[in-house]
XYZ file of C-alpha atoms in Angstrom:
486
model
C 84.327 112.049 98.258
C 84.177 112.969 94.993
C 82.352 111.317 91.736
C 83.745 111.412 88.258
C 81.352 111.917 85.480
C 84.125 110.850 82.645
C 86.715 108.570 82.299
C 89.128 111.519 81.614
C 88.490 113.100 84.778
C 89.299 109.495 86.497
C 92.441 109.396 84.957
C 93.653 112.511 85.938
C 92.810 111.944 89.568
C 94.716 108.848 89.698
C 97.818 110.398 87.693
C 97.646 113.298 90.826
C 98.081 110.514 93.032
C 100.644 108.684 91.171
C 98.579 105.975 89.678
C 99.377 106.468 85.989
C 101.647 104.620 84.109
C 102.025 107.070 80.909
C 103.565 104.971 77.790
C 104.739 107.335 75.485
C 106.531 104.923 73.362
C 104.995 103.508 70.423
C 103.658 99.784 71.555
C 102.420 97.495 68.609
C 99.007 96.905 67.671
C 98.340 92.977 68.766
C 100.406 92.092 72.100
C 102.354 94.818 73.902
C 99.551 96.379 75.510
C 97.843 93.796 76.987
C 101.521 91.845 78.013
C 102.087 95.303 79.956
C 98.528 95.615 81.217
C 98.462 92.139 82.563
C 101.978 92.861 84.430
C 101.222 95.873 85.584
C 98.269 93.970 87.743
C 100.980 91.258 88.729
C 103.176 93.305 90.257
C 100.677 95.962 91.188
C 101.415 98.943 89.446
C 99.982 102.405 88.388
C 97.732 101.774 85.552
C 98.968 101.939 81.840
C 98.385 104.475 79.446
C 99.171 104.119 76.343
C 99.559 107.445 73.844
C 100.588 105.768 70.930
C 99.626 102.464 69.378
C 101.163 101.743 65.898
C 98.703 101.164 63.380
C 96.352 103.607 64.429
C 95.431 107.055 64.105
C 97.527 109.728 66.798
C 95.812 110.537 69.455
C 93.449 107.257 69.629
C 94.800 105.778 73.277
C 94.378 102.337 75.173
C 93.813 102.583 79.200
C 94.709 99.510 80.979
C 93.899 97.804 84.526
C 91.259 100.683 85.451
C 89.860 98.864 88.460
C 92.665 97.001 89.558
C 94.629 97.381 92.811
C 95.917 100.414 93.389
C 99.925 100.929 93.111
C 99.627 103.117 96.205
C 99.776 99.945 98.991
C 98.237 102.811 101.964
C 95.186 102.619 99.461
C 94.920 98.941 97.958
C 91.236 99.637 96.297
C 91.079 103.293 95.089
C 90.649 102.714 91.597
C 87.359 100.814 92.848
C 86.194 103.196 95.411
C 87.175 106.432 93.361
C 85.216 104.623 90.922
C 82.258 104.807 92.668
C 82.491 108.247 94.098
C 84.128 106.818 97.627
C 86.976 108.036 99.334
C 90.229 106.280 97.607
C 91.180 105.398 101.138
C 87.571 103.109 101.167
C 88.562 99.023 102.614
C 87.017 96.534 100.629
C 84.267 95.897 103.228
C 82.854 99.538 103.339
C 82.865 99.304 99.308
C 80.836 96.353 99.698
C 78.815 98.331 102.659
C 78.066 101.518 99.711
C 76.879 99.124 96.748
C 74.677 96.911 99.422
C 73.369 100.034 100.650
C 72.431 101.299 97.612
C 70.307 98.713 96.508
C 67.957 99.922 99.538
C 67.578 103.477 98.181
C 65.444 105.559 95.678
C 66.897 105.562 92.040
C 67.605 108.311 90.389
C 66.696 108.272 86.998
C 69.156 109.687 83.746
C 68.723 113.094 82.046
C 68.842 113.129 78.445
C 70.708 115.949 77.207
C 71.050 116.960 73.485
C 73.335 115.813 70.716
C 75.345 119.019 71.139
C 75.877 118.625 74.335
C 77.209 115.321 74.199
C 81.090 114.364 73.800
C 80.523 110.809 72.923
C 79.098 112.150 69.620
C 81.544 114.527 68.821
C 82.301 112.509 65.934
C 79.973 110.583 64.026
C 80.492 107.283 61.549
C 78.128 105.677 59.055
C 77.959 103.074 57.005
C 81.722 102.203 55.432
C 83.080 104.443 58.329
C 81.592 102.958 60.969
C 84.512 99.864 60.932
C 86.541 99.162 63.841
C 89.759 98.707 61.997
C 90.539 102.252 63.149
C 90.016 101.620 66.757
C 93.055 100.088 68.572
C 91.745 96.790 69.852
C 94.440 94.491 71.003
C 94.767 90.881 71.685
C 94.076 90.324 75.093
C 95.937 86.700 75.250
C 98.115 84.880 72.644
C 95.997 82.021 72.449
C 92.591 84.057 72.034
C 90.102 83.378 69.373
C 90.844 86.969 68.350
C 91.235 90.930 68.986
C 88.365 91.335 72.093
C 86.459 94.000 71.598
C 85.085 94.521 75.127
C 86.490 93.746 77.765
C 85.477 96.774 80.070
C 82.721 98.220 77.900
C 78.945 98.593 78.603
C 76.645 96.874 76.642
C 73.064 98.642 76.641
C 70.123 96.748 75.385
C 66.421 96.513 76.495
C 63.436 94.157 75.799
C 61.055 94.344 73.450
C 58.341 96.697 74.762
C 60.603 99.260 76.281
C 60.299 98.547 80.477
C 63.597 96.841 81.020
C 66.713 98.757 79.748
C 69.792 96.459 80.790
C 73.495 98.177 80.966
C 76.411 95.000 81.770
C 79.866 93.847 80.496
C 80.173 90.568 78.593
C 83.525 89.458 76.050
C 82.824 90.210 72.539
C 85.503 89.018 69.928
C 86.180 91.356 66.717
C 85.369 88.883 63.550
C 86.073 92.096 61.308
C 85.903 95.591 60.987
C 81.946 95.258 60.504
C 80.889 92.259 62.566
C 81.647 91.270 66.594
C 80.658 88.043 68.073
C 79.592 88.371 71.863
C 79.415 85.522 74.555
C 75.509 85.622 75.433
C 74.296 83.270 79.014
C 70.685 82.384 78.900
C 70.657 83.135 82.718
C 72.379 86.240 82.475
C 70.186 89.146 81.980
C 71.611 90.271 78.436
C 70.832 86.756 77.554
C 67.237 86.782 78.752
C 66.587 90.249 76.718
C 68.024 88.588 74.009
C 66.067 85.779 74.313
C 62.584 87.724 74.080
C 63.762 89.086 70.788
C 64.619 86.168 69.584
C 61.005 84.822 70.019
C 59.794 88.535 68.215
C 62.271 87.011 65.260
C 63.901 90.192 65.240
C 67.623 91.478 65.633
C 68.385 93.000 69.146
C 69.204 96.542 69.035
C 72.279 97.367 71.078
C 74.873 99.776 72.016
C 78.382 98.902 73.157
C 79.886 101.938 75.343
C 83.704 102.184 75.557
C 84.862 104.327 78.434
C 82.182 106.218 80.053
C 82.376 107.200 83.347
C 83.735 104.755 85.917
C 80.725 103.991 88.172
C 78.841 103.084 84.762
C 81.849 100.092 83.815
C 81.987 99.156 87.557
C 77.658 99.011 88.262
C 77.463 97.267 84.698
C 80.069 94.593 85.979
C 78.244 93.162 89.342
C 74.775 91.958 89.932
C 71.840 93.678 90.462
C 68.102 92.286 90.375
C 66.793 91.382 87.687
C 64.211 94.346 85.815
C 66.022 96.911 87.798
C 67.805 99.850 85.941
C 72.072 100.194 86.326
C 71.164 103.848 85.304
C 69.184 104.431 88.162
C 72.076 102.359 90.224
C 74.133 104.815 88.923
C 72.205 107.599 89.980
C 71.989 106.963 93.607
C 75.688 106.033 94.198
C 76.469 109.556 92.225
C 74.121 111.515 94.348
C 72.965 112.142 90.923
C 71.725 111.688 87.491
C 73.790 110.004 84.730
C 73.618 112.487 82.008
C 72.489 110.407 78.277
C 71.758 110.962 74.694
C 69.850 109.277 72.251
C 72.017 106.759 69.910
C 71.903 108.027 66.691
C 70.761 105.399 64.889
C 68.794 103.184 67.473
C 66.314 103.875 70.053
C 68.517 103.642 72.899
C 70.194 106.179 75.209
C 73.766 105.991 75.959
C 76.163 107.683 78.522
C 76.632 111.301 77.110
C 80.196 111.375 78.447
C 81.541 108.516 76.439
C 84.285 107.710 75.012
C 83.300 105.457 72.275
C 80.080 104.122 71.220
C 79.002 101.647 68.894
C 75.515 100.862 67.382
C 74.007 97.901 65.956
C 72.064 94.924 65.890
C 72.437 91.500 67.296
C 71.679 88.535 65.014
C 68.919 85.722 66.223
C 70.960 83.174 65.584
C 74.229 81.907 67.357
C 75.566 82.235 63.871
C 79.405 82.900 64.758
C 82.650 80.995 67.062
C 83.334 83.047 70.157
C 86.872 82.319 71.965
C 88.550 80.851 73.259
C 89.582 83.586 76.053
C 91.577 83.645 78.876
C 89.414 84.165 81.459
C 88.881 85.285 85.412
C 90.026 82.228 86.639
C 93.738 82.809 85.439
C 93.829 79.953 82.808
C 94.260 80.307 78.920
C 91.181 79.509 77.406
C 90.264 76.566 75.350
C 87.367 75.594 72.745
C 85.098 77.871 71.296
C 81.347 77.752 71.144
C 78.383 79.595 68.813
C 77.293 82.890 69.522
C 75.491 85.333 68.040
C 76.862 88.338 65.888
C 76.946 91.960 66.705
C 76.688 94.169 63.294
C 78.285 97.089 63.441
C 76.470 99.730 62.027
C 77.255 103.126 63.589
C 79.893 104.655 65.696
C 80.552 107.625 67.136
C 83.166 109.116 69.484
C 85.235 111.764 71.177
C 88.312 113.189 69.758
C 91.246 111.467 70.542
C 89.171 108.889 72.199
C 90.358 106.561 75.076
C 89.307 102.738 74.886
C 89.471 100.931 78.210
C 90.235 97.480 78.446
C 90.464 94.663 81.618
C 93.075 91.528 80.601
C 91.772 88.835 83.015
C 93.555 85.993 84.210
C 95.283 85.378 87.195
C 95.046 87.397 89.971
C 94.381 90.445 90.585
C 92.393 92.221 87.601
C 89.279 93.771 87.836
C 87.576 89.954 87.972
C 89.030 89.797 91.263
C 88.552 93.579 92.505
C 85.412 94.880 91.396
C 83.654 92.150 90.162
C 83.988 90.234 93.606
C 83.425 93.313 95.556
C 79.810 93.204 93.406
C 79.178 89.319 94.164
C 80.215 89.683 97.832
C 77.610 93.043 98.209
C 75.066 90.957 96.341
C 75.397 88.177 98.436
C 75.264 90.527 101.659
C 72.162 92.366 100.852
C 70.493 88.991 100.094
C 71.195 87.187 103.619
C 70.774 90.242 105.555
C 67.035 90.150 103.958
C 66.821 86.772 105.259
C 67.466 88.614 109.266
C 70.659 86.546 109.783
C 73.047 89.132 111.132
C 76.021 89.347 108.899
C 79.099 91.474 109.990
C 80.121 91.738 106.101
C 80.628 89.301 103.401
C 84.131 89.240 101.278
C 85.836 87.240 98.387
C 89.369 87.156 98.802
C 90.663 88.634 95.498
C 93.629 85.556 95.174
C 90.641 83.268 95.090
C 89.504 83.895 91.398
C 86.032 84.402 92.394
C 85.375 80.552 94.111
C 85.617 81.153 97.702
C 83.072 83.157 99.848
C 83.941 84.573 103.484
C 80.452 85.384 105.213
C 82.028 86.900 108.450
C 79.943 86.559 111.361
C 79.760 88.723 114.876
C 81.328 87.862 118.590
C 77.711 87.797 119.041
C 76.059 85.899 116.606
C 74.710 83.523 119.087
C 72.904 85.683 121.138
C 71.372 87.433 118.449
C 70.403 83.941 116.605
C 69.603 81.984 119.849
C 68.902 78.059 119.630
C 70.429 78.079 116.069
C 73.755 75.781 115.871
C 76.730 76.463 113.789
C 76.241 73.709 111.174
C 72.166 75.335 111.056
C 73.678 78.610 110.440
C 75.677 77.138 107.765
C 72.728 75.493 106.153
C 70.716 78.497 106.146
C 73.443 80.412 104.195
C 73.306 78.250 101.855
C 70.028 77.834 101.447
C 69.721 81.465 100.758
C 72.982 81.759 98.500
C 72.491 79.433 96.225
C 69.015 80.281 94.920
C 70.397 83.716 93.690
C 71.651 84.159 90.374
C 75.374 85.650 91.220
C 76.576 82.752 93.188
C 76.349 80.301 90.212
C 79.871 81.674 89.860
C 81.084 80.520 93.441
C 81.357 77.048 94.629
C 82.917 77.523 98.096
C 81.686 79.368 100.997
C 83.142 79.448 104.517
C 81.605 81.357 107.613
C 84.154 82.676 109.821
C 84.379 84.564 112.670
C 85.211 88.210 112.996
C 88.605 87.770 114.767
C 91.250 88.223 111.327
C 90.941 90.158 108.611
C 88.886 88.918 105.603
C 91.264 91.081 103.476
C 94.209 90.191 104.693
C 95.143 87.237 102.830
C 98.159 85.716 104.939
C 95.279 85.945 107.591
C 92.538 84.153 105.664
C 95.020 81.277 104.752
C 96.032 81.178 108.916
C 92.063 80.786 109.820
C 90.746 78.644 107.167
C 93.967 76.431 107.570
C 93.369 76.211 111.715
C 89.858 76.188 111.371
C 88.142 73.851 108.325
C 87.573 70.278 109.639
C 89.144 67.767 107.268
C 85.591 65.684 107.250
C 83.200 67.498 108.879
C 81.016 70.561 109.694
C 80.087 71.466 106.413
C 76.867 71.837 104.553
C 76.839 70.068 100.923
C 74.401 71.173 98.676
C 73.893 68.739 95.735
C 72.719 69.190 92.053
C 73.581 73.002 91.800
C 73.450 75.433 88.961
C 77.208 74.998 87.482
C 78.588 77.120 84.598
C 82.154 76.998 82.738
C 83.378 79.936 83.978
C 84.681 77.970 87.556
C 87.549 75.814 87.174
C 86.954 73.570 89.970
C 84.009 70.951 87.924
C 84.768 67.830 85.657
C 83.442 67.843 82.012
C 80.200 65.443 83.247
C 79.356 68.399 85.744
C 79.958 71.078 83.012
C 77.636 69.486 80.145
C 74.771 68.542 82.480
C 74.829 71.896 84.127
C 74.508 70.128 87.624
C 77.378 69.994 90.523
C 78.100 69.877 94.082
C 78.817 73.098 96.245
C 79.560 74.011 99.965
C 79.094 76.216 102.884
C 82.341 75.202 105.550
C 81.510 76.170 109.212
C 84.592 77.501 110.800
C 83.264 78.797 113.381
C 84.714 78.148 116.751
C 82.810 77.017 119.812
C 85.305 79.346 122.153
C 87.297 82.043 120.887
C 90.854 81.645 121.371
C 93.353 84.066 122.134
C 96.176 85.055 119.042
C 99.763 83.743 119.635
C 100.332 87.669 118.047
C 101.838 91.008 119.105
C 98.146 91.987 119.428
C 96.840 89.530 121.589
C 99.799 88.317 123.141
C 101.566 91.021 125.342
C 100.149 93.184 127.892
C 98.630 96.287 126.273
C 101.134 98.933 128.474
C 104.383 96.773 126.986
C 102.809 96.969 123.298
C 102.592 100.553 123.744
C 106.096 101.223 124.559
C 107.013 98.914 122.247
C 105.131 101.247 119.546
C 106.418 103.992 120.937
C 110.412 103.290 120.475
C 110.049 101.730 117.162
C 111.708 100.996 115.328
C 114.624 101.304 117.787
């Protein structure tokens, strides 16, 4: 295992494994990078780099899809795992094993380092400078609001008296060279730090980190509790400390191995249209709502600087890869609290974040005893749906441990064999309901209220596999193995 302390670093790993797409051609400034980015994840392939984008200074570069599938199909989730210091041969359920696992563990706090020391302020921008016109910020979908200026980036704000310092991803649109507008969720940590200095009347201070090292994009995309650190996150997954710096302008430190960092403040008012976007679950967004403004006020950055960027939509991006993996480990380490003896938990990445597999053992029963099927499937949901990450996910089925939960074609062969078309399934009513899931009508969406669902699938016998695993004799499988593929 190894951990990468810059993006650089990452990419050159993956390029040694031949995960790199490099573009050497010039692409144009508003579509080409994100049409390639988006089907490179389609047909799963290495990850785009792009060297020169017109428009733009030389040596300013875009890196697309940098936590999507892997090209190499012996290692589907490297760019996750590598990510987050795991082996790139890592399955989806012992990613989800690592970031549950961590959540157990002592933090380990940043180190500040000085300004010398730091490559994210290699070069600094003030005032006039400091305009993103000179960064090369695509659009992301034709039918965007505008040019999205994070996509993949960490935002890095804290509340008012200094204990909680919050590090997550959330879309913010360019407006200009000067001025961003971000999408801000009252429920969603960034939006209750905002909300405390709204009630101070003052601006937010923030810090908007392009490209720092992987593990900081991947922690800042998935849930974590509430008043807890991602630094500290950080720390323990690295077996180490995230090395920071003071912004130069705010009273903030940012990751010191940065690509690209940008200071400012947030207004107090949702004073600015955001969208609409194309978002995780693979539609073309529509409408726009208020938001409030990021100023841009400061930037500073590495030479030649790399800015990462994630083009959502249907599957698989980083939505579907890392993002689940996060929601999946979240909801793990929260029923496993509540002693109910999960074998893992996975979201199927072709299910844009709205179904739930909670996988249970051959033994369940004996290590539950007296507790039915359909009670098992109203205690999951009892304890899912008072957390804050499964707002996002309206469908959860519990399943035995006899398929793969990553396999796809398998999942679609259990839950078709296995879901009762009336029955055995816990409804819970009046839930928490956001836009982001497709699955509500517009009454649901505006009164923030709708149905969700725990399916019980699990059987009262195990049966046998019509399969070459489970249907032959083991000695005949063996030969069979053994002569193949004459």
């Amino acid at each position: 295992m190894k951990y990468y302390g810059d993006l650089r670093s990452f990419i050159t790993a993956l390029d040694e494994m031949g995960d790199i797409m490099h573009v050497q051609r010039e692409v144009d400034g508003d579509f080409e990078p994100s049409a390639i980015t988006r089907r490179s994840y389609e047909i799963q392939s290495p990850a785009p780099l792009f060297h020169k984008v017109a428009g733009v200074a030389p040596g300013f570069r875009l890196f697309g899809a940098p936590a999507a599938l892997s090209s190499r199909s012996d290692m589907p989730y490297a760019r996750v795992a590598m990510s987050l210091g795991l082996a790139p041969e890592s399955s989806g359920p012992e990613i989800i094993e690592a970031l549950s696992a961590a959540r157990f563990k002592p933090g380990i706090p940043p180190v500040r380092v000085e300004s010398a020391q730091a490559e994210c302020q290699q070069n600094i921008l003030r005032g006039d400078a400091a305009n993103l016109d000179r960064f090369p910020i695509p659009f992301a979908h034709d039918k965007d609001g505008g040019r999205y200026a994070n996509t993949w980036g960490t935002l890095i704000v804290k509340n008012p008296d200094g204990k909680w310092v919050n590090w997550s991803i959330a879309r913010v649109m360019k407006v200009d060279g000067k001025r961003m507008v971000g999408l801000i969720v009252p429920s969603q940590h960034i939006g209750q730090i905002w909300t405390q200095w709204v009630a101070r009347g003052e601006p937010m201070p923030y810090a908007l980190v392009q490209g720092p090292a992987p593990a900081i994009s991947c922690v800042s995309g998935i849930p974590i509790p509430a008043n807890a650190d991602e630094a500290d996150y950080i720390g323990t997954l690295a077996g180490e400390p995230v090395p920071v710096v003071k912004a130069i302008s705010l009273d903030l430190d940012v990751p010191a191995t940065a690509e690209i960092v940008i200071e400012g403040h947030v207004s107090i008012e949702r004073d600015c249209q955001e969208g609409p976007y194309g978002e995780y679950g693979g539609y073309l967004g529509e409408g726009s709502s208020a938001q409030p403004t990021f100023h841009v006020e400061t930037i500073t950055h590495r030479d030649d600087p790399i800015w990462p960027m994630s083009i959502t939509g249907r599957p698989t991006d980083e939505s579907h890869t890392l993002w689940a993996m996060g929601l999946a480990a979240d909801a793990l380490t929260y029923l496993r609290e509540a002693e109910l003896p999960i074998k893992t938990t996975w979201i199927p990445e072709d299910s844009t974040v709205h179904w739930l597999l909670v996988v249970m053992p051959e033994n369940w029963r004996e290590l539950l005893p007296g507790v039915s099927s359909e009670e098992l499937a109203q205690r999951i949901g009892e304890v899912l749906f008072k957390t804050d990450a499964m707002v996002f996910i309206p469908k959860v089925y519990v399943v035995d441990d006899d398929f793969d939960p990553t396999n796809l074609r398998e999942v679609v062969w259990a839950l078709s064999t296995r879901v009762h078309p009336v029955g055995r399934r816990a409804v819970f009513e009046d839930q928490r309901v956001i836009r982001l899931p497709q699955c509500y009508d517009e009454a649901e969406y505006v009164a923030g209220k709708g149905a969700k669902v725990v399916f019980d699938t699990l059987q009262t016998k195990r049966h046998l596999h019509a399969s070459f695993a489970q249907g032959y004799p083991e000695e005949v499988r063996q030969r069979i193995l053994d002569n193949w593929p004459e």
